[in-house]
Tab-separated table of C-alpha atoms and ligand atoms in Angstrom:
chain	number	residue	atom	x	y	z
A	1	SER	CA	34.956	10.885	-13.498
A	2	SER	CA	33.236	8.313	-11.567
A	3	GLY	CA	34.910	6.971	-8.871
A	4	GLY	CA	36.077	3.115	-8.609
A	5	ALA	CA	33.702	0.944	-6.581
A	6	GLY	CA	36.618	-0.251	-4.548
A	7	THR	CA	36.866	0.111	-1.004
A	8	SER	CA	39.885	2.772	-0.949
A	9	GLY	CA	37.613	5.080	-3.732
A	10	THR	CA	39.104	7.791	-5.250
A	11	ARG	CA	40.854	10.451	-3.394
A	12	PHE	CA	40.435	14.267	-3.530
A	13	ASP	CA	43.207	16.918	-2.106
A	14	LEU	CA	41.626	19.985	-1.953
A	15	GLU	CA	42.868	23.255	-1.477
A	16	ARG	CA	42.338	26.003	0.814
A	17	GLU	CA	38.461	27.562	0.063
A	18	THR	CA	38.174	25.246	-2.429
A	19	GLU	CA	34.858	22.755	-2.877
A	20	LEU	CA	34.256	18.802	-4.029
A	21	ARG	CA	31.018	18.664	-5.780
A	22	PHE	CA	29.281	15.162	-6.622
A	23	GLU	CA	26.268	13.563	-7.324
A	24	VAL	CA	24.985	10.343	-6.625
A	25	GLU	CA	23.674	8.301	-9.687
A	26	THR	CA	19.961	6.798	-9.351
A	27	GLY	CA	19.859	3.788	-7.903
A	28	GLU	CA	23.628	3.518	-5.967
A	29	ARG	CA	24.937	5.075	-2.989
A	30	VAL	CA	27.993	6.982	-2.265
A	31	GLN	CA	30.596	6.993	0.502
A	32	LEU	CA	32.534	9.804	1.617
A	33	GLU	CA	35.331	9.847	4.191
A	34	LEU	CA	37.783	12.756	5.389
A	35	PHE	CA	41.121	11.519	6.015
A	36	SER	CA	43.086	14.634	7.399
A	37	GLY	CA	42.372	18.321	7.441
A	38	MET	CA	38.908	19.979	8.191
A	39	ALA	CA	35.571	20.213	5.731
A	40	GLU	CA	32.236	20.624	6.248
A	41	VAL	CA	29.226	19.988	4.192
A	42	PHE	CA	26.888	22.697	3.769
A	43	GLY	CA	28.052	24.107	7.193
A	44	SER	CA	28.083	20.870	9.585
A	45	GLU	CA	31.632	19.444	10.066
A	46	LEU	CA	32.718	16.537	9.078
A	47	ASN	CA	34.382	13.969	11.370
A	48	ARG	CA	37.786	11.965	10.607
A	49	ASN	CA	37.931	8.625	9.482
A	50	LYS	CA	33.822	8.473	9.652
A	51	LYS	CA	31.907	7.165	6.381
A	52	TYR	CA	29.163	9.174	5.639
A	53	THR	CA	26.400	7.619	2.860
A	54	PHE	CA	24.405	9.372	0.685
A	55	GLY	CA	21.498	7.718	-1.348
A	56	PRO	CA	20.766	8.471	-5.235
A	57	GLY	CA	20.100	11.466	-6.213
A	58	SER	CA	22.104	13.369	-3.724
A	59	LYS	CA	23.738	16.528	-5.161
A	60	ILE	CA	26.806	17.434	-2.129
A	61	ALA	CA	29.969	20.035	-1.717
A	62	VAL	CA	32.414	19.580	0.659
A	63	PHE	CA	34.070	22.817	1.478
A	64	THR	CA	37.313	23.309	2.903
A	65	TRP	CA	38.703	26.415	4.690
A	66	HIS	CA	42.479	25.322	4.754
A	67	GLY	CA	42.721	22.371	2.797
A	68	CYS	CA	41.865	18.294	3.039
A	69	THR	CA	42.110	15.108	2.109
A	70	VAL	CA	38.734	13.268	1.141
A	71	ALA	CA	37.509	10.174	-0.608
A	72	LEU	CA	34.521	9.042	-2.537
A	73	SER	CA	33.452	5.142	-3.327
A	74	GLY	CA	30.689	4.328	-5.094
A	75	LYS	CA	29.230	5.590	-8.361
A	76	THR	CA	28.856	9.327	-8.842
A	77	GLU	CA	27.586	11.057	-12.056
A	78	VAL	CA	29.800	13.688	-11.476
A	79	ALA	CA	32.534	14.553	-9.062
A	80	TYR	CA	34.618	17.364	-9.346
A	81	VAL	CA	36.752	20.038	-7.446
A	82	SER	CA	35.580	24.211	-7.710
A	83	LYS	CA	37.716	26.609	-6.443
A	84	ASP	CA	34.948	29.035	-7.609
A	85	THR	CA	32.374	28.896	-4.633
A	86	PRO	CA	30.276	31.376	-2.925
A	87	MET	CA	30.938	29.726	0.436
A	88	MET	CA	33.427	32.622	1.506
A	89	LEU	CA	30.351	35.680	0.818
A	90	TYR	CA	27.907	33.351	2.507
A	91	LEU	CA	30.059	32.934	5.650
A	92	ASN	CA	30.436	36.803	5.339
A	93	THR	CA	27.181	37.078	5.039
A	94	HIS	CA	26.860	34.737	8.689
A	95	ALA	CA	29.172	36.734	10.474
A	96	ALA	CA	27.016	39.769	9.869
A	97	LEU	CA	24.232	38.292	11.104
A	98	GLU	CA	26.065	37.332	14.094
A	99	GLN	CA	26.920	40.654	14.589
A	100	MET	CA	23.289	41.626	14.675
A	101	ARG	CA	22.877	39.032	17.147
A	102	ARG	CA	25.787	40.382	19.594
A	103	GLN	CA	24.281	43.807	19.500
A	104	ALA	CA	21.010	42.327	19.922
A	105	GLU	CA	21.980	40.566	23.475
A	106	LYS	CA	24.075	43.937	24.541
A	107	ASP	CA	20.802	46.250	23.505
A	108	ASN	CA	18.405	43.636	24.877
A	109	GLU	CA	16.638	43.739	21.548
A	110	ARG	CA	15.915	40.750	19.210
A	111	GLY	CA	17.956	38.836	16.539
A	112	PRO	CA	18.091	39.149	12.855
A	113	ARG	CA	15.083	38.086	11.397
A	114	VAL	CA	16.144	36.805	7.644
A	115	MET	CA	14.089	36.027	4.611
A	116	VAL	CA	15.954	34.093	1.700
A	117	VAL	CA	14.432	34.252	-1.514
A	118	GLY	CA	15.320	33.921	-5.361
A	119	PRO	CA	13.852	31.763	-8.353
A	120	THR	CA	13.600	27.967	-8.205
A	121	ASP	CA	17.241	26.191	-7.987
A	122	VAL	CA	19.550	28.812	-7.066
A	123	GLY	CA	20.330	27.357	-3.692
A	124	LYS	CA	17.713	29.043	-1.085
A	125	THR	CA	17.407	25.905	0.763
A	126	THR	CA	20.902	25.062	1.127
A	127	LEU	CA	21.903	28.833	1.832
A	128	CYS	CA	19.378	28.372	4.876
A	129	ARG	CA	20.860	25.389	6.590
A	130	VAL	CA	24.719	26.980	6.269
A	131	LEU	CA	23.341	30.000	7.892
A	132	LEU	CA	21.896	27.789	10.646
A	133	ASN	CA	24.557	25.661	11.049
A	134	CYS	CA	26.639	28.394	11.154
A	135	ALA	CA	24.681	30.037	13.914
A	136	VAL	CA	24.418	27.038	16.239
A	137	ARG	CA	27.650	26.217	16.084
A	138	LEU	CA	28.113	28.999	18.207
A	139	GLY	CA	25.669	28.337	20.564
A	140	ARG	CA	22.500	30.431	19.296
A	141	ARG	CA	19.106	29.195	18.717
A	142	PRO	CA	18.254	30.288	15.456
A	143	THR	CA	14.398	29.335	13.948
A	144	LEU	CA	14.110	27.682	10.940
A	145	VAL	CA	10.556	28.943	9.298
A	146	GLU	CA	10.027	26.880	5.817
A	147	LEU	CA	7.744	28.433	4.004
A	148	ASP	CA	8.475	26.018	0.828
A	149	VAL	CA	4.918	24.063	0.659
A	150	GLY	CA	6.564	21.820	-2.317
A	151	GLN	CA	9.787	20.596	-1.223
A	152	SER	CA	9.625	20.998	3.406
A	153	SER	CA	12.667	20.616	4.701
A	154	ILE	CA	10.763	20.228	7.960
A	155	SER	CA	7.730	17.997	7.765
A	156	VAL	CA	5.758	16.451	4.715
A	157	PRO	CA	4.841	18.667	1.601
A	158	GLY	CA	1.864	20.829	1.763
A	159	THR	CA	2.693	21.915	5.017
A	160	MET	CA	4.038	25.361	6.515
A	161	ALA	CA	6.694	24.994	9.300
A	162	ALA	CA	8.955	26.473	12.232
A	163	LEU	CA	11.808	24.606	13.834
A	164	CYS	CA	13.700	25.438	16.684
A	165	ILE	CA	17.410	24.504	15.473
A	166	GLU	CA	19.455	23.008	18.565
A	167	ARG	CA	22.075	21.365	16.798
A	168	PRO	CA	24.026	21.281	13.421
A	169	ALA	CA	22.353	19.508	10.761
A	170	ASP	CA	23.256	15.936	10.417
A	171	VAL	CA	25.509	15.504	7.714
A	172	GLU	CA	23.056	12.749	5.706
A	173	GLU	CA	20.027	13.172	7.246
A	174	GLY	CA	19.650	17.182	7.735
A	175	PHE	CA	18.465	18.852	10.841
A	176	SER	CA	16.787	16.558	13.526
A	177	VAL	CA	13.097	17.309	13.761
A	178	GLN	CA	11.824	17.336	16.854
A	179	ALA	CA	8.673	18.832	18.048
A	180	PRO	CA	8.302	21.272	15.123
A	181	LEU	CA	5.488	23.675	14.699
A	182	VAL	CA	3.443	22.558	11.572
A	183	PHE	CA	0.522	24.275	9.624
A	184	HIS	CA	-1.821	22.558	7.176
A	185	PHE	CA	-1.964	24.136	3.482
A	186	GLY	CA	-2.874	20.674	1.434
A	187	SER	CA	-0.695	21.887	-1.542
A	188	THR	CA	2.418	21.794	-3.236
A	189	THR	CA	1.865	25.537	-4.580
A	190	PRO	CA	1.196	28.604	-2.569
A	191	GLY	CA	-1.078	29.516	-5.881
A	192	THR	CA	-3.764	27.003	-5.004
A	193	ASN	CA	-4.936	28.911	-2.496
A	194	ILE	CA	-2.690	32.239	-1.712
A	195	LYS	CA	-5.052	33.588	1.002
A	196	LEU	CA	-4.736	30.434	3.280
A	197	TYR	CA	-1.129	30.543	2.433
A	198	ASN	CA	-0.603	34.233	3.525
A	199	LYS	CA	-2.818	33.876	6.595
A	200	LEU	CA	-0.931	31.290	7.542
A	201	THR	CA	2.737	33.179	6.957
A	202	SER	CA	0.474	34.841	9.547
A	203	SER	CA	-0.038	32.693	12.039
A	204	LEU	CA	3.614	31.294	11.858
A	205	ALA	CA	5.356	34.981	12.244
A	206	GLU	CA	2.484	35.076	15.361
A	207	VAL	CA	3.424	32.351	17.335
A	208	PHE	CA	7.580	32.643	16.903
A	209	SER	CA	7.162	36.596	18.306
A	210	GLN	CA	5.310	34.907	21.289
A	211	ARG	CA	8.248	32.613	21.832
A	212	CYS	CA	10.612	35.146	21.524
A	213	GLU	CA	8.972	37.220	24.197
A	214	VAL	CA	9.126	34.334	26.497
A	215	ASN	CA	12.293	32.794	25.721
A	216	ARG	CA	15.622	35.368	25.196
A	217	LYS	CA	17.460	32.670	22.802
A	218	ALA	CA	15.231	32.136	20.397
A	219	SER	CA	14.665	35.908	20.457
A	220	VAL	CA	18.348	36.752	19.560
A	221	GLY	CA	19.010	33.608	17.600
A	222	GLY	CA	16.358	34.829	15.329
A	223	CYS	CA	15.184	33.078	12.558
A	224	ILE	CA	15.801	32.359	8.746
A	225	ILE	CA	12.882	31.752	6.599
A	226	ASN	CA	13.299	29.290	3.416
A	227	THR	CA	10.625	30.856	0.470
A	228	CYS	CA	9.535	29.121	-2.735
A	229	GLY	CA	10.744	29.582	-5.804
A	230	TRP	CA	7.751	31.764	-7.162
A	231	VAL	CA	8.696	34.995	-7.073
A	232	LYS	CA	6.395	36.740	-10.064
A	233	GLY	CA	2.756	37.892	-9.575
A	234	SER	CA	1.364	36.554	-6.179
A	235	GLY	CA	4.453	34.811	-5.482
A	236	TYR	CA	6.158	38.120	-5.346
A	237	GLN	CA	3.325	40.000	-3.212
A	238	ALA	CA	3.601	36.478	-1.001
A	239	LEU	CA	6.937	37.605	-0.226
A	240	VAL	CA	6.569	40.946	0.691
A	241	HIS	CA	3.841	39.609	3.338
A	242	CYS	CA	6.014	37.642	4.635
A	243	ALA	CA	8.620	40.624	5.176
A	244	SER	CA	5.937	42.196	6.615
A	245	ALA	CA	4.269	39.515	9.127
A	246	PHE	CA	8.020	38.622	10.030
A	247	GLN	CA	9.276	42.250	10.391
A	248	VAL	CA	12.178	40.806	8.317
A	249	ASP	CA	15.604	42.867	9.078
A	250	VAL	CA	17.448	40.993	6.570
A	251	VAL	CA	16.303	39.583	2.759
A	252	LEU	CA	18.986	37.440	1.310
A	253	VAL	CA	18.333	37.428	-2.395
A	254	LEU	CA	19.816	34.740	-4.383
A	255	ASP	CA	20.812	35.181	-8.364
A	256	GLN	CA	17.901	37.560	-9.666
A	257	GLU	CA	18.830	41.280	-9.819
A	258	ARG	CA	15.309	41.995	-10.787
A	259	LEU	CA	13.772	40.575	-7.589
A	260	TYR	CA	16.419	42.068	-5.788
A	261	ASN	CA	15.345	45.470	-7.149
A	262	GLU	CA	11.901	45.222	-6.519
A	263	LEU	CA	12.293	43.984	-2.870
A	264	LYS	CA	14.431	47.529	-2.583
A	265	ARG	CA	11.708	49.174	-4.136
A	266	ASP	CA	9.026	48.255	-2.127
A	267	LEU	CA	9.854	47.041	1.083
A	268	PRO	CA	10.463	49.737	4.351
A	269	HIS	CA	14.146	51.536	3.914
A	270	PHE	CA	15.395	49.827	7.401
A	271	VAL	CA	15.234	46.523	5.635
A	272	ARG	CA	18.727	45.321	4.391
A	273	VAL	CA	18.141	43.876	0.880
A	274	VAL	CA	21.094	41.888	-0.241
A	275	LEU	CA	22.102	40.024	-3.491
A	276	LEU	CA	23.978	37.112	-3.436
A	277	PRO	CA	25.443	34.742	-6.276
A	278	LYS	CA	24.082	31.263	-6.592
A	279	SER	CA	26.780	28.487	-6.279
A	280	GLY	CA	27.526	27.200	-9.673
A	281	GLY	CA	27.211	23.525	-8.029
A	282	VAL	CA	23.106	23.860	-7.451
A	283	VAL	CA	21.946	21.542	-9.640
A	284	GLU	CA	18.542	22.373	-11.632
A	285	ARG	CA	16.013	19.574	-10.692
A	286	SER	CA	13.291	17.939	-13.263
A	287	LYS	CA	9.470	17.883	-12.523
A	288	ASP	CA	9.430	14.412	-11.905
A	289	CYS	CA	12.973	14.783	-9.243
A	290	ARG	CA	11.040	17.079	-7.208
A	291	ARG	CA	7.826	14.651	-7.201
A	292	GLU	CA	10.133	11.986	-6.327
A	293	SER	CA	11.724	13.782	-3.323
A	294	ARG	CA	8.386	14.818	-2.366
A	295	ASP	CA	7.360	11.284	-1.832
A	296	GLU	CA	9.937	10.167	-0.318
A	297	LYS	CA	10.046	12.554	2.258
A	298	ILE	CA	6.123	10.988	2.672
A	299	ARG	CA	7.736	7.772	2.832
A	300	GLU	CA	9.982	9.078	5.314
A	301	TYR	CA	7.078	10.064	7.625
A	302	PHE	CA	5.551	6.551	8.000
A	303	TYR	CA	8.685	4.433	7.582
A	304	GLY	CA	11.663	5.990	8.731
A	305	PHE	CA	15.034	7.531	7.207
A	306	ARG	CA	17.834	4.506	7.203
A	307	GLY	CA	19.119	4.215	10.814
A	308	THR	CA	16.010	4.731	12.447
A	309	SER	CA	12.786	2.534	11.161
A	310	PHE	CA	9.412	3.065	11.971
A	311	TYR	CA	6.463	0.709	11.341
A	312	PRO	CA	3.552	2.207	10.689
A	313	HIS	CA	-0.151	0.948	11.602
A	314	ALA	CA	-2.883	0.220	9.238
A	315	PHE	CA	-6.336	0.196	10.788
A	316	ASP	CA	-9.932	0.832	9.886
A	317	VAL	CA	-11.541	4.596	10.802
A	318	ARG	CA	-15.595	4.600	10.603
A	319	PHE	CA	-16.548	7.548	8.791
A	320	SER	CA	-18.576	8.568	11.567
A	321	ASP	CA	-15.632	8.833	14.031
A	322	VAL	CA	-13.866	12.141	12.203
A	323	ARG	CA	-14.831	14.979	10.234
A	324	ILE	CA	-13.424	15.737	7.222
A	325	TYR	CA	-12.465	19.097	5.724
A	326	LYS	CA	-11.131	20.899	3.045
A	327	ILE	CA	-9.827	24.295	2.959
A	328	GLY	CA	-11.388	26.541	0.676
A	329	ALA	CA	-14.313	26.480	-1.906
A	330	PRO	CA	-13.682	26.044	-5.278
A	331	SER	CA	-13.200	29.819	-6.460
A	332	ILE	CA	-16.498	30.984	-8.419
A	333	PRO	CA	-16.894	34.218	-10.721
A	334	ASP	CA	-17.107	37.092	-8.345
A	335	SER	CA	-20.460	37.917	-10.062
A	336	CYS	CA	-21.737	34.567	-8.660
A	337	LEU	CA	-20.822	35.442	-4.925
A	338	PRO	CA	-23.911	35.692	-2.796
A	339	LEU	CA	-24.154	39.344	-1.191
A	340	GLY	CA	-21.009	40.202	1.348
A	341	MET	CA	-19.284	37.696	0.543
A	342	SER	CA	-15.816	38.104	-0.910
A	343	GLN	CA	-13.250	35.502	-2.493
A	344	ASP	CA	-11.509	35.691	0.594
A	345	ASP	CA	-14.003	34.204	2.258
A	346	THR	CA	-14.400	31.424	0.082
A	347	GLN	CA	-10.423	30.559	-0.068
A	348	LEU	CA	-10.512	29.693	3.816
A	349	LYS	CA	-14.042	28.301	4.504
A	350	LEU	CA	-13.877	24.850	5.508
A	351	VAL	CA	-15.909	22.808	3.264
A	352	PRO	CA	-17.074	19.437	4.777
A	353	VAL	CA	-15.860	16.606	2.606
A	354	SER	CA	-18.406	13.288	2.645
A	355	PRO	CA	-15.763	10.151	2.362
A	356	GLY	CA	-16.236	8.899	-0.939
A	357	ARG	CA	-13.663	6.413	-2.856
A	358	ASP	CA	-11.789	9.312	-4.018
A	359	LEU	CA	-10.391	10.142	-0.667
A	360	THR	CA	-8.317	6.837	-1.617
A	361	HIS	CA	-4.329	7.494	-1.302
A	362	HIS	CA	-4.738	11.332	0.119
A	363	VAL	CA	-2.718	12.446	2.831
A	364	LEU	CA	-4.816	13.940	5.699
A	365	SER	CA	-3.848	16.075	8.315
A	366	VAL	CA	-4.274	15.632	11.689
A	367	SER	CA	-5.350	19.056	13.343
A	368	SER	CA	-4.511	19.283	16.849
A	369	VAL	CA	-8.051	21.261	17.730
A	370	GLU	CA	-10.065	19.722	20.272
A	371	ASP	CA	-12.846	17.307	19.249
A	372	GLU	CA	-15.656	18.952	21.393
A	373	SER	CA	-15.221	22.621	19.212
A	374	GLU	CA	-18.015	23.402	17.704
A	375	VAL	CA	-17.450	23.758	13.619
A	376	GLY	CA	-20.234	26.426	12.592
A	377	ALA	CA	-20.091	28.580	9.811
A	378	GLY	CA	-17.901	31.227	11.772
A	379	GLN	CA	-16.054	28.996	13.576
A	380	SER	CA	-13.634	27.618	11.302
A	381	ARG	CA	-10.545	29.910	12.516
A	382	GLY	CA	-10.085	27.639	15.337
A	383	ILE	CA	-8.994	25.392	12.604
A	384	LEU	CA	-7.217	26.782	10.476
A	385	GLU	CA	-5.035	28.218	13.407
A	386	SER	CA	-4.379	25.127	14.878
A	387	PRO	CA	-1.362	23.453	13.992
A	388	VAL	CA	-1.319	19.587	12.917
A	389	CYS	CA	-0.298	16.874	15.657
A	390	GLY	CA	0.294	14.292	12.804
A	391	PHE	CA	-0.437	12.799	9.083
A	392	ILE	CA	-2.388	9.536	7.814
A	393	VAL	CA	-2.715	8.531	4.354
A	394	VAL	CA	-6.295	6.656	3.348
A	395	THR	CA	-5.186	3.594	1.593
A	396	ALA	CA	-8.592	2.147	0.990
A	397	VAL	CA	-12.667	3.387	1.477
A	398	ASP	CA	-15.412	0.964	2.035
A	399	THR	CA	-18.557	3.261	1.150
A	400	GLN	CA	-20.703	-0.101	1.801
A	401	ALA	CA	-19.728	-0.076	5.466
A	402	GLN	CA	-18.679	3.483	5.958
A	403	VAL	CA	-15.245	3.024	6.841
A	404	MET	CA	-11.654	3.761	5.392
A	405	THR	CA	-8.562	2.430	6.025
A	406	VAL	CA	-5.568	4.579	6.893
A	407	LEU	CA	-1.708	4.385	7.301
A	408	SER	CA	-0.710	5.879	10.310
A	409	PRO	CA	2.570	6.448	12.213
A	410	ALA	CA	0.701	5.825	15.736
A	411	PRO	CA	-1.989	2.889	16.384
A	412	ARG	CA	-5.290	3.701	16.860
A	413	PRO	CA	-7.282	5.305	18.051
A	414	LEU	CA	-6.467	8.450	16.687
A	415	PRO	CA	-5.278	11.258	18.516
A	416	ARG	CA	-7.669	14.010	17.101
A	417	HIS	CA	-10.757	13.601	14.973
A	418	THR	CA	-10.997	16.475	12.625
A	419	LEU	CA	-8.912	15.879	9.326
A	420	LEU	CA	-7.839	18.189	6.937
A	421	ILE	CA	-7.727	16.892	3.085
A	422	MET	CA	-4.459	17.628	1.166
A	423	ASP	CA	-4.286	17.641	-2.621
A	424	ILE	CA	-1.346	15.154	-2.557
A	425	ARG	CA	-1.447	11.648	-2.639
A	426	PHE	CA	0.807	8.733	-1.488
A	427	ILE	CA	0.847	5.330	-2.757
A	428	ASP	CA	2.353	3.083	-0.344
A	429	LEU	CA	3.939	0.391	-2.272
A	430	LYS	CA	5.577	-1.218	0.613
B	501	ATP	P1	14.137	24.995	-4.830
B	501	ATP	O1	14.249	25.978	-5.877
B	501	ATP	O2	13.647	23.519	-5.014
B	501	ATP	O3	13.716	25.526	-3.519
B	501	ATP	P2	16.827	26.016	-4.095
B	501	ATP	O4	16.668	27.213	-4.527
B	501	ATP	O5	16.545	25.674	-2.701
B	501	ATP	O6	15.711	24.979	-4.709
B	501	ATP	P3	18.441	23.983	-3.218
B	501	ATP	O7	17.803	22.634	-2.654
B	501	ATP	O8	19.667	24.398	-2.031
B	501	ATP	O9	17.940	24.525	-4.613
B	501	ATP	O10	19.818	23.223	-4.126
B	501	ATP	C1	19.641	22.677	-5.364
B	501	ATP	C2	20.524	20.997	-5.087
B	501	ATP	O11	21.999	21.649	-5.337
B	501	ATP	C3	20.302	20.438	-3.677
B	501	ATP	O12	20.366	18.888	-4.246
B	501	ATP	C4	21.281	20.666	-3.163
B	501	ATP	O13	21.894	19.610	-2.390
B	501	ATP	C5	22.382	20.783	-4.268
B	501	ATP	N1	23.438	21.917	-3.867
B	501	ATP	C6	23.480	23.227	-3.471
B	501	ATP	N2	24.768	23.850	-3.588
B	501	ATP	C7	25.175	23.032	-3.979
B	501	ATP	C8	26.954	22.769	-4.059
B	501	ATP	N3	27.374	24.055	-4.527
B	501	ATP	N4	27.609	21.646	-5.007
B	501	ATP	C9	26.802	20.546	-5.615
B	501	ATP	N5	25.569	20.433	-5.244
B	501	ATP	C10	24.873	21.795	-4.471
B	502	MN	MN1	14.258	24.973	-1.856
């Protein structure tokens, strides 16, 4: 049931504890307006008589506690009201976490560290957003830890990051990203380099714990960890590793009883493992859809998002002015490894990359490591553990002149000269 393109749109009267779900058609935009009552989108409250615009492919739920009237205008793929929503369960979960924060405040302890897990397309990212919004609306300062290297809600794909949440997510644009802590992973699936994935999980946990030691609000706020939908084999082991690295207190398992039972079996008994249903509104996303949203995320990084346009810079970088690395040597059979070297060592090794044409379109992370630091065989640690200060894309390589042209959010020169190559490519069509 598509709404008309007229100015008045289609009105929906929502009863208490129901939600309006809609999807925006490709190439279209849909406007949402609240006329009366109160409503929220994934935990962010709507203002009355304000038009919210959602771009192509958006999948949105407008939930109301006590009933409301809203209108949609523009072409929706679907738009329907559902009474069958797990929002009340999610909000009960929030209430339990808030209780833990209050207790932590009283006992001078730390607040809840929560890991959200489940297979793909069950609403993990959405649940994180709801829980963070609820907490920050009560004045808490929870930290979002983003471990989904495929679809990061903090930075570009191929990264692992943490962000202190200081205000509710913007209804249209999500959480405002200021001063995130971002690490380079380099690909969109943890399986490409699971050692590095686990190592960076530990690094994030360490930085977060350090912050909690000096910042009481961060400590009481706790963290909500968003994870990947890969829950088998090494993917499962990575979840167990994460639970231990962050010393999580609560694991929220969406939709999968098997995973719930496995985690109950394998995590220490004091960890509360809770099974939650997925929302019927969560929409499956195809491979293409995921690739598109990854592309969009990179485009946003360089060009900004709607209201705020950025103007990226293009300039040449001499090969001799930078050092480029890939993390992880190609894996070789155990029998071929040099004596005393393990597969772990190869996965965490910094491999110098000599720039060539095949660098074209690759995304490179600019490491924050000091340019002067030595990079010996044993000294790769500094680089692996240093956060990223930005990203560039190689748009052209001239091997004759020994320069590459890059797209950069800031004008030349590069802030640092150690670059890490991602498997991820971005073709700048602008
Ligand atoms: P992934 O496996 O890709 O990490 P996920 O488990 O994190 O997926 P989400 O990204 O939270 O799932 O949800 C998938 C899509 O469904 C998103 O576009 C989200 O906006 C939408 N969605 C979530 N909940 C609802 C709902 N109740 N009604 C309508 N759409 C929803
Ligand atoms: Mn997700």
